[in-house]
Amino acid sequence: MHILYLHQYFQTPSKGVVGVAGTRSYEFAKRFVEAGHRVSMLTTCTNPPADAPNSWYETNEDGIEVHWLPLPYENQMGAIARVKAFLRFAFASSRKAHSIKADVIYATSSPLTIALPAMYASKRNNIPFVFEVRDLWPEAPRQMGVLTNPILFRMAKWLELTAYRRAAHVVALSPGQKAGIVADGIPEQKVSMIPNSSDLDLFHPGRNGDHHRERLGLGSRFVLIYFGTMGQANGLSFVVETARVLMERGEKDIVFVLHGTGKTRKSLEELAAKYKLDNLVFSAPLANKTDIADMAAMADVCMTIYKNVPILYTCSPNKMFDAFAAGKPVLTNMPGWLQSLVEDNKCGVFVEPDNVQMFADKAVALKNDRAALVAMGENSRLLAERRFARDNLAVELQTVLEEACEKRT
């Protein structure tokens, strides 16, 4: 089976901003290749090599045939610049996708515009396409106040529904996302839920990250870490405000670490400076993903934090599943699926969105109950092995793609 994989912001462990972007597409594509399939990946490169052409160029990444289009992009870009980048890739990859004779197309959003080249190549080449939904767009930007133009919203909604209907199958990353797709009139049997996965090899309870404690000056303090993008959706001012409350309470043995980069990092640093916090440390992106695993290892608790917006309750965040693999308790403020994961499996704690006092209380309680902390960490690793192993989830997705091909035949 020749799989044409469309992912505008494809990352490998050795390319991109390490510890910020997920490598789901790389991990699945690599396993498809190992299973004997051929994978052609269409994506962009924001920092191409000096000798790279201005148009498409190819590399081989662990057996994956990657077609790169140099196209600048960063989270700090304005809305208009980002839309231009989305549309430029959509049109360029439509022509490229049409030229590749595959058996099935797998297109992953966001951006939602990735559906355009998928539908175009599917129609022109008479092959099925499967659509992966990582976020419920355009509802997510609408609820966050980013997409306020009603005409643009209706256009985006039309594209979303058209992609669902024309796809041979739809893959959602969480139960909430699947429910949202079904609520749009898509038959439930046409939608599969295949969540993000845990890196069981790289993130492991046996790792030692003490060198990062020393690098960041954390000493023996109780550490709660967030690693990932610092964007509008993450609402990390919640962490800053909680650090302020704990400082005012005189809790000197608890420290928060925010690792990564993004559009809101500067404002978060300014807020922390305003409060003169000595219990909040910012850590810049690192050059090796191994360092991210070591940073998770040095922490006592890993945080999965989002802005209090209902649509975000349906997220399937990479950072949480890697924390499970690392055997760490997880603290999250997302009601719904993520709350159920940590509470039902006794591998972490839930704090109400925007409830700073509750967040502070939970942090203190975790620090003071080491026995419970150890038990939660053990449960996290067991959950990762039982439900989120990449090998198993890759087989589930491979089956979806094979069935799409069989239906066409």
Coordinates of C-alpha atoms in Angstrom, one line a residue, residues 136-271:
L136 CA -12.5 20.8 16.0
W137 CA -12.0 23.6 13.6
P138 CA -13.5 26.2 13.0
E139 CA -15.3 25.9 16.3
A140 CA -12.0 26.1 18.3
P141 CA -10.9 29.5 17.0
R142 CA -14.4 30.8 17.2
Q143 CA -14.7 29.9 20.9
M144 CA -11.3 31.4 21.6
G145 CA -12.2 34.7 19.9
V146 CA -9.7 34.3 17.1
L147 CA -12.2 33.7 14.3
T148 CA -14.8 36.5 14.7
N149 CA -15.8 37.1 11.1
P150 CA -19.1 35.3 10.5
I151 CA -18.5 34.9 6.7
L152 CA -15.1 33.3 7.3
F153 CA -16.6 31.1 9.9
R154 CA -19.3 29.8 7.5
M155 CA -16.7 29.2 4.8
A156 CA -14.5 27.2 7.2
K157 CA -17.5 25.3 8.5
W158 CA -18.4 24.4 4.9
L159 CA -14.9 23.1 4.3
E160 CA -15.0 21.1 7.5
L161 CA -18.3 19.4 6.7
T162 CA -17.3 18.8 3.0
A163 CA -14.1 17.1 4.2
Y164 CA -16.0 14.9 6.6
R165 CA -18.5 13.9 3.9
R166 CA -16.1 13.2 1.1
A167 CA -13.6 11.3 3.3
A168 CA -13.7 7.5 3.2
H169 CA -13.2 7.6 7.0
V170 CA -12.5 10.2 9.7
V171 CA -10.1 9.8 12.6
A172 CA -10.6 11.7 15.8
L173 CA -8.0 12.1 18.6
S174 CA -10.4 12.1 21.5
P175 CA -13.9 11.0 22.5
G176 CA -15.0 14.6 22.5
Q177 CA -13.8 15.2 19.0
K178 CA -15.5 12.1 17.8
A179 CA -18.7 13.2 19.4
G180 CA -18.4 16.7 17.8
I181 CA -17.9 15.1 14.3
V182 CA -20.9 12.8 14.8
A183 CA -23.0 15.8 16.0
D184 CA -22.3 17.3 12.6
G185 CA -24.3 14.5 10.9
I186 CA -21.4 12.1 10.2
P187 CA -22.3 8.4 10.8
E188 CA -20.7 7.1 13.9
Q189 CA -19.3 4.0 12.1
K190 CA -17.4 6.3 9.8
V191 CA -15.4 7.8 12.7
S192 CA -12.6 6.1 14.6
M193 CA -11.0 7.4 17.8
I194 CA -7.2 7.0 17.7
P195 CA -5.6 9.2 20.4
N196 CA -2.1 10.5 20.7
S197 CA 0.4 7.9 21.9
S198 CA 3.0 7.5 24.6
D199 CA 6.7 7.2 23.7
L200 CA 7.4 4.2 25.9
D201 CA 11.0 4.0 24.9
L202 CA 12.2 7.6 25.3
F203 CA 10.0 8.6 28.2
H204 CA 10.7 6.1 31.0
P205 CA 10.6 6.0 34.8
G206 CA 14.2 4.9 34.8
R207 CA 15.6 8.1 33.3
N208 CA 17.6 10.5 35.4
G209 CA 17.2 14.3 34.9
D210 CA 19.1 15.6 37.8
H211 CA 21.4 17.6 35.5
H212 CA 18.4 19.7 34.5
R213 CA 17.6 20.4 38.1
E214 CA 21.2 21.7 38.5
R215 CA 21.0 23.6 35.2
L216 CA 17.8 25.4 36.2
G217 CA 18.8 25.9 39.9
L218 CA 15.9 23.9 41.2
G219 CA 17.8 22.1 44.0
S220 CA 15.6 19.7 45.9
R221 CA 12.4 21.6 45.6
F222 CA 9.1 20.0 44.5
V223 CA 8.9 20.6 40.7
L224 CA 5.7 20.9 38.6
I225 CA 6.7 21.1 34.9
Y226 CA 4.8 22.2 31.7
F227 CA 6.6 21.4 28.4
G228 CA 5.1 22.4 25.1
T229 CA 3.8 25.4 23.1
M230 CA 3.1 28.5 25.1
G231 CA 0.2 29.7 23.0
Q232 CA -3.2 31.4 23.5
A233 CA -4.9 28.1 23.9
N234 CA -2.7 27.0 26.8
G235 CA -3.7 29.7 29.2
L236 CA -0.5 29.5 31.2
S237 CA -1.2 32.6 33.1
F238 CA -3.1 30.2 35.3
V239 CA 0.3 28.7 36.4
V240 CA 1.8 32.1 37.0
E241 CA -1.1 33.2 39.2
T242 CA -0.8 29.9 41.2
A243 CA 2.9 30.5 41.7
R244 CA 2.0 34.0 43.0
V245 CA -0.5 32.5 45.5
L246 CA 2.0 29.9 46.7
M247 CA 4.7 32.6 47.2
E248 CA 2.2 34.7 49.2
R249 CA 1.5 31.6 51.4
G250 CA 5.2 31.2 52.1
E251 CA 5.4 27.8 50.3
K252 CA 9.1 28.0 49.4
D253 CA 9.6 24.3 48.5
I254 CA 7.4 24.3 45.4
V255 CA 8.6 25.5 42.0
F256 CA 7.0 25.6 38.6
V257 CA 8.9 25.1 35.3
L258 CA 7.5 26.4 32.0
H259 CA 9.5 24.9 29.1
G260 CA 9.1 25.8 25.5
T261 CA 8.3 28.8 23.3
G262 CA 5.3 30.4 21.7
K263 CA 3.3 33.6 21.2
T264 CA 2.5 34.2 24.9
R265 CA 5.9 33.4 26.5
K266 CA 7.0 37.0 26.6
S267 CA 3.9 38.2 28.3
L268 CA 4.1 35.3 30.8
E269 CA 7.7 36.3 31.6
E270 CA 6.6 39.9 32.1
L271 CA 3.8 38.9 34.4

